[in-house]
């Protein structure tokens, strides 16, 4: 810690390895429990716990048994969607990496890394659609409740990226005293710790916004408003942070040719859909003209 304070007080960059971080939370022989895996687990469990609290508030569109089903199917959707999204958007074609679709064994090797937020989001939406259809629930209202819980996982996931020393930012100028040198980053240059930027904006800030909207306003009585706010806020945060995040090596040429990174292009439809449903939710009357809707039985 003293070395970090001295580095911040001088013009010397901070060296990530001086933080003494390890990607493994626990190592027993050849078995290693990684922080990244725990981040996914913590986000899912905390989201499930908070969803169980939310449905006890007046007007919930689902019951506890639906929350239990969502816990299972959303977990499947996050993992499969995230992995398949990475295989689709970040490997094969002109990316410079062999396509994971052509190698089913590597596709299943989750411990080797490679997850896409947008793929995980698609998987979650499909999981919610399935549970809503099976239970005769309002898909849009269930998505509102799920959206409030998603930022927990975003916060933990980005912090785990930082602990892993991966997904570092672009080279920073001398006016960034918190710039860091990551051991695997090319050039040995000080870079933006963009993982922490994402944890702050996609995680902590959205947690505050979504919790305040759910618990302190009547947003949950306007179907689609909470889910749309998350979609727009998440897209906007990701679009901004991508200016400081180093594009994946296999997609650097794509970013140079198009002017935007793959992550930024993928957030454009997310923001557009979010903005559309925000307007839609606000121009339509609230449920029951202000009267609480009955809870799911």
Short mmCIF file of C-alpha atoms in Angstrom, two decimals:
data_model
loop_
_atom_site.label_atom_id
_atom_site.label_comp_id
_atom_site.label_asym_id
_atom_site.label_seq_id
_atom_site.Cartn_x
_atom_site.Cartn_y
_atom_site.Cartn_z
CA UNK A 1 0.00 0.00 0.00
CA UNK A 2 2.85 2.38 0.82
CA UNK A 3 4.34 1.79 -2.63
CA UNK A 4 1.00 2.67 -4.24
CA UNK A 5 0.75 5.92 -2.28
CA UNK A 6 4.29 6.84 -3.25
CA UNK A 7 3.56 6.04 -6.88
CA UNK A 8 0.42 8.16 -6.85
CA UNK A 9 2.27 11.06 -5.24
CA UNK A 10 4.99 10.93 -7.90
CA UNK A 11 4.96 10.64 -11.64
CA UNK A 12 5.67 6.91 -11.46
CA UNK A 13 2.86 4.63 -12.68
CA UNK A 14 1.24 2.02 -10.49
CA UNK A 15 2.32 -1.55 -11.22
CA UNK A 16 -0.51 -4.06 -11.06
CA UNK A 17 1.76 -6.80 -9.71
CA UNK A 18 2.55 -4.61 -6.68
CA UNK A 19 -1.06 -5.12 -5.57
CA UNK A 20 -0.26 -8.80 -4.91
CA UNK A 21 -3.48 -9.95 -6.55
CA UNK A 22 -4.08 -13.50 -7.70
CA UNK A 23 -6.79 -14.83 -10.03
CA UNK A 24 -7.16 -17.82 -7.70
CA UNK A 25 -9.17 -17.41 -4.53
CA UNK A 26 -8.20 -20.88 -3.30
CA UNK A 27 -5.66 -23.41 -4.52
CA UNK A 28 -5.52 -27.01 -3.29
CA UNK A 29 -3.06 -29.13 -5.24
CA UNK A 30 -4.05 -28.97 -8.90
CA UNK A 31 -7.48 -27.54 -8.05
CA UNK A 32 -7.88 -23.78 -8.26
CA UNK A 33 -11.03 -21.81 -7.39
CA UNK A 34 -10.90 -18.59 -9.40
CA UNK A 35 -12.25 -15.23 -8.32
CA UNK A 36 -13.96 -14.94 -11.71
CA UNK A 37 -16.07 -18.02 -10.99
CA UNK A 38 -16.92 -16.69 -7.52
CA UNK A 39 -17.91 -13.35 -9.08
CA UNK A 40 -20.48 -15.06 -11.28
CA UNK A 41 -21.74 -17.10 -8.32
CA UNK A 42 -21.94 -14.06 -6.02
CA UNK A 43 -23.80 -12.00 -8.62
CA UNK A 44 -26.35 -14.73 -9.27
CA UNK A 45 -26.94 -15.51 -5.59
CA UNK A 46 -27.22 -11.84 -4.57
CA UNK A 47 -29.59 -11.23 -7.48
CA UNK A 48 -31.74 -14.18 -6.42
CA UNK A 49 -31.81 -12.96 -2.82
CA UNK A 50 -32.83 -9.46 -3.86
CA UNK A 51 -35.45 -10.73 -6.31
CA UNK A 52 -36.97 -12.75 -3.45
CA UNK A 53 -37.20 -9.51 -1.45
CA UNK A 54 -38.67 -7.54 -4.35
CA UNK A 55 -41.54 -9.96 -4.94
CA UNK A 56 -42.68 -9.45 -1.36
CA UNK A 57 -43.43 -5.80 -2.17
CA UNK A 58 -46.97 -4.93 -3.38
CA UNK A 59 -47.81 -5.66 -7.00
CA UNK A 60 -45.17 -8.26 -7.81
CA UNK A 61 -45.81 -9.96 -11.18
CA UNK A 62 -44.38 -13.30 -10.04
CA UNK A 63 -44.31 -15.61 -7.03
CA UNK A 64 -41.43 -17.29 -5.23
CA UNK A 65 -41.74 -20.45 -7.29
CA UNK A 66 -41.21 -18.35 -10.42
CA UNK A 67 -38.16 -16.74 -8.82
CA UNK A 68 -36.77 -20.21 -8.15
CA UNK A 69 -37.25 -21.16 -11.81
CA UNK A 70 -35.63 -17.92 -12.91
CA UNK A 71 -32.63 -18.60 -10.69
CA UNK A 72 -31.97 -21.84 -12.54
CA UNK A 73 -32.78 -20.80 -16.10
CA UNK A 74 -31.09 -17.40 -15.91
CA UNK A 75 -27.93 -19.10 -14.64
CA UNK A 76 -28.03 -21.39 -17.67
CA UNK A 77 -28.75 -18.43 -19.95
CA UNK A 78 -25.90 -16.32 -18.56
CA UNK A 79 -23.30 -19.07 -18.93
CA UNK A 80 -24.38 -20.48 -22.30
CA UNK A 81 -25.30 -17.11 -23.75
CA UNK A 82 -22.07 -15.52 -22.59
CA UNK A 83 -19.95 -18.31 -24.04
CA UNK A 84 -21.85 -18.57 -27.33
CA UNK A 85 -21.85 -14.79 -27.65
CA UNK A 86 -18.08 -14.73 -27.28
CA UNK A 87 -17.76 -17.47 -29.90
CA UNK A 88 -19.98 -15.47 -32.27
CA UNK A 89 -18.74 -11.92 -31.80
CA UNK A 90 -15.12 -12.31 -30.73
CA UNK A 91 -13.71 -15.38 -32.53
CA UNK A 92 -13.64 -16.62 -36.10
CA UNK A 93 -14.11 -14.62 -39.26
CA UNK A 94 -11.74 -11.64 -39.38
CA UNK A 95 -10.97 -11.61 -35.66
CA UNK A 96 -7.73 -13.55 -35.93
CA UNK A 97 -8.83 -16.20 -33.44
CA UNK A 98 -9.96 -19.70 -34.46
CA UNK A 99 -13.73 -20.01 -34.35
CA UNK A 100 -14.96 -21.70 -31.19
CA UNK A 101 -17.99 -22.90 -33.14
CA UNK A 102 -15.68 -25.20 -35.08
CA UNK A 103 -14.26 -26.71 -31.89
CA UNK A 104 -17.07 -27.86 -29.55
CA UNK A 105 -14.57 -29.09 -26.96
CA UNK A 106 -12.97 -25.63 -26.58
CA UNK A 107 -16.44 -24.09 -26.62
CA UNK A 108 -17.27 -26.01 -23.44
CA UNK A 109 -14.00 -25.13 -21.69
CA UNK A 110 -15.40 -22.21 -19.68
CA UNK A 111 -12.33 -22.12 -17.45
CA UNK A 112 -10.24 -20.92 -20.39
CA UNK A 113 -12.13 -17.62 -20.39
CA UNK A 114 -14.07 -15.78 -23.03
CA UNK A 115 -17.54 -14.51 -22.07
CA UNK A 116 -19.65 -11.88 -23.81
CA UNK A 117 -21.95 -9.55 -21.84
CA UNK A 118 -24.26 -9.16 -24.82
CA UNK A 119 -24.45 -12.93 -25.28
CA UNK A 120 -25.21 -13.37 -21.58
CA UNK A 121 -27.92 -10.71 -21.87
CA UNK A 122 -29.54 -12.53 -24.78
CA UNK A 123 -29.39 -15.78 -22.82
CA UNK A 124 -31.03 -14.10 -19.82
CA UNK A 125 -33.81 -12.60 -21.94
CA UNK A 126 -34.54 -16.01 -23.46
CA UNK A 127 -34.59 -17.59 -19.99
CA UNK A 128 -37.04 -14.97 -18.71
CA UNK A 129 -39.22 -15.44 -21.80
CA UNK A 130 -39.33 -19.19 -21.17
CA UNK A 131 -40.27 -18.88 -17.48
CA UNK A 132 -42.85 -16.15 -18.25
CA UNK A 133 -44.45 -18.27 -20.96
CA UNK A 134 -44.51 -21.36 -18.76
CA UNK A 135 -46.05 -19.46 -15.87
CA UNK A 136 -48.42 -17.23 -17.83
CA UNK A 137 -46.58 -14.13 -16.60
CA UNK A 138 -46.03 -10.72 -18.15
CA UNK A 139 -42.63 -10.94 -19.83
CA UNK A 140 -42.04 -7.20 -19.68
CA UNK A 141 -42.84 -6.91 -15.98
CA UNK A 142 -40.68 -9.90 -15.08
CA UNK A 143 -37.84 -8.32 -17.05
CA UNK A 144 -38.28 -5.16 -14.94
CA UNK A 145 -37.62 -7.16 -11.78
CA UNK A 146 -34.68 -9.06 -13.28
CA UNK A 147 -33.10 -5.84 -14.58
CA UNK A 148 -32.85 -4.42 -11.05
CA UNK A 149 -30.68 -7.40 -10.02
CA UNK A 150 -28.32 -7.63 -13.00
CA UNK A 151 -25.90 -4.81 -11.96
CA UNK A 152 -24.79 -6.87 -8.95
CA UNK A 153 -23.21 -9.38 -11.30
CA UNK A 154 -21.72 -6.62 -13.45
CA UNK A 155 -19.97 -5.12 -10.43
CA UNK A 156 -18.48 -8.41 -9.26
CA UNK A 157 -17.54 -9.50 -12.76
CA UNK A 158 -15.59 -6.33 -13.58
CA UNK A 159 -13.81 -6.42 -10.24
CA UNK A 160 -12.81 -10.00 -11.05
CA UNK A 161 -11.46 -8.83 -14.42
CA UNK A 162 -9.26 -6.37 -12.54
CA UNK A 163 -8.07 -9.05 -10.10
CA UNK A 164 -7.18 -11.20 -13.14
CA UNK A 165 -5.23 -8.33 -14.68
CA UNK A 166 -7.20 -8.71 -17.92
CA UNK A 167 -9.27 -6.47 -20.21
CA UNK A 168 -7.00 -3.54 -19.44
CA UNK A 169 -7.47 -0.06 -20.84
CA UNK A 170 -5.77 2.03 -23.48
CA UNK A 171 -2.44 3.70 -22.90
CA UNK A 172 -2.93 6.64 -20.51
CA UNK A 173 -1.27 10.03 -20.61
CA UNK A 174 0.85 11.60 -17.85
CA UNK A 175 -2.24 13.37 -16.49
CA UNK A 176 -3.70 10.07 -15.18
CA UNK A 177 -2.01 9.43 -11.80
CA UNK A 178 -3.91 6.17 -11.31
CA UNK A 179 -2.67 4.65 -14.59
CA UNK A 180 -1.37 1.10 -14.20
CA UNK A 181 1.15 -1.14 -15.89
CA UNK A 182 -0.40 -4.57 -16.42
CA UNK A 183 2.08 -7.45 -16.77
CA UNK A 184 0.52 -8.98 -19.90
CA UNK A 185 -0.21 -5.71 -21.67
CA UNK A 186 2.07 -4.99 -24.65
CA UNK A 187 4.76 -2.35 -24.38
CA UNK A 188 4.95 -2.18 -20.61
CA UNK A 189 3.08 1.15 -20.76
CA UNK A 190 0.81 2.65 -18.10
CA UNK A 191 -2.85 2.17 -19.01
CA UNK A 192 -6.31 3.13 -17.82
CA UNK A 193 -7.68 0.56 -15.33
CA UNK A 194 -10.84 0.37 -17.43
CA UNK A 195 -12.07 -2.67 -15.48
CA UNK A 196 -12.57 -0.34 -12.49
CA UNK A 197 -14.31 2.23 -14.68
CA UNK A 198 -16.74 -0.46 -15.79
CA UNK A 199 -17.23 -1.70 -12.23
CA UNK A 200 -18.10 1.86 -11.17
CA UNK A 201 -20.46 2.71 -14.06
CA UNK A 202 -21.95 -0.62 -15.15
CA UNK A 203 -22.02 -1.95 -11.60
CA UNK A 204 -22.07 0.49 -8.70
CA UNK A 205 -23.82 3.40 -10.43
CA UNK A 206 -26.49 1.22 -12.02
CA UNK A 207 -27.07 -0.55 -8.70
CA UNK A 208 -27.84 2.80 -7.06
CA UNK A 209 -30.05 3.97 -9.93
CA UNK A 210 -32.04 0.72 -10.20
CA UNK A 211 -32.52 0.27 -6.45
CA UNK A 212 -33.69 3.86 -5.99
CA UNK A 213 -36.10 3.56 -8.91
CA UNK A 214 -37.59 0.33 -7.58
CA UNK A 215 -37.80 1.12 -3.88
CA UNK A 216 -38.25 4.91 -3.88
CA UNK A 217 -40.42 5.55 -6.96
CA UNK A 218 -43.42 3.97 -8.68
CA UNK A 219 -41.36 2.85 -11.66
CA UNK A 220 -42.40 -0.77 -11.22
CA UNK A 221 -45.99 0.20 -12.03
CA UNK A 222 -44.92 1.22 -15.54
CA UNK A 223 -44.18 -2.01 -17.45
CA UNK A 224 -40.82 -1.92 -19.19
CA UNK A 225 -39.46 1.21 -17.52
CA UNK A 226 -36.97 -0.52 -15.23
CA UNK A 227 -35.73 -2.94 -17.88
CA UNK A 228 -35.43 -0.11 -20.42
CA UNK A 229 -33.56 2.11 -17.98
CA UNK A 230 -31.08 -0.67 -17.34
CA UNK A 231 -30.64 -1.36 -21.07
CA UNK A 232 -30.08 2.30 -21.91
CA UNK A 233 -27.87 2.95 -18.88
CA UNK A 234 -25.80 -0.15 -19.45
CA UNK A 235 -25.35 0.65 -23.12
CA UNK A 236 -24.38 4.25 -22.41
CA UNK A 237 -21.89 3.24 -19.70
CA UNK A 238 -20.28 0.59 -21.91
CA UNK A 239 -20.13 2.94 -24.90
CA UNK A 240 -18.32 5.57 -22.79
CA UNK A 241 -15.88 3.17 -21.12
CA UNK A 242 -14.91 1.61 -24.46
CA UNK A 243 -13.10 4.87 -25.29
CA UNK A 244 -10.68 3.96 -22.47
CA UNK A 245 -10.67 0.18 -22.87
CA UNK A 246 -8.16 -1.48 -25.17
CA UNK A 247 -10.03 -3.38 -27.92
CA UNK A 248 -9.48 -7.13 -27.93
CA UNK A 249 -6.27 -7.85 -29.83
CA UNK A 250 -8.10 -9.85 -32.50
CA UNK A 251 -10.52 -6.93 -33.07
CA UNK A 252 -8.13 -3.97 -33.01
CA UNK A 253 -8.14 -3.74 -36.80
CA UNK A 254 -11.94 -3.85 -36.81
CA UNK A 255 -12.01 -0.90 -34.38
CA UNK A 256 -9.59 1.08 -36.54
CA UNK A 257 -11.59 0.44 -39.70
CA UNK A 258 -15.01 1.26 -38.25
CA UNK A 259 -14.04 3.98 -35.78
CA UNK A 260 -15.76 2.15 -32.92
CA UNK A 261 -14.96 -1.02 -31.01
CA UNK A 262 -17.06 -4.17 -31.25
CA UNK A 263 -18.37 -3.45 -27.74
CA UNK A 264 -19.56 -0.01 -28.82
CA UNK A 265 -21.30 -1.27 -31.94
CA UNK A 266 -23.12 -3.88 -29.86
CA UNK A 267 -24.36 -1.22 -27.42
CA UNK A 268 -26.02 0.90 -30.12
CA UNK A 269 -29.09 -1.39 -30.53
CA UNK A 270 -29.17 -1.87 -26.77
CA UNK A 271 -29.45 1.90 -26.20
CA UNK A 272 -31.99 2.28 -29.01
CA UNK A 273 -34.26 -0.44 -27.60
CA UNK A 274 -33.89 0.99 -24.10
CA UNK A 275 -34.79 4.51 -25.19
CA UNK A 276 -37.82 3.25 -27.13
CA UNK A 277 -39.23 1.37 -24.14
CA UNK A 278 -38.51 4.25 -21.75
CA UNK A 279 -40.66 6.54 -23.88
CA UNK A 280 -43.27 3.82 -24.30
CA UNK A 281 -43.51 3.23 -20.56
CA UNK A 282 -43.78 6.94 -19.74
CA UNK A 283 -46.48 7.80 -22.29
CA UNK A 284 -48.71 4.92 -21.24
CA UNK A 285 -50.78 5.08 -18.04
CA UNK A 286 -49.39 3.38 -15.00
CA UNK A 287 -50.90 0.05 -13.99
CA UNK A 288 -54.26 0.36 -12.28
CA UNK A 289 -54.15 4.16 -12.56
CA UNK A 290 -52.03 4.21 -9.43
CA UNK A 291 -53.74 1.32 -7.64
CA UNK A 292 -51.45 -1.60 -6.71
CA UNK A 293 -51.74 -4.60 -9.01
CA UNK A 294 -52.40 -7.98 -7.37
CA UNK A 295 -49.35 -10.09 -6.63
CA UNK A 296 -48.81 -13.37 -8.46
CA UNK A 297 -50.12 -16.40 -6.61
#
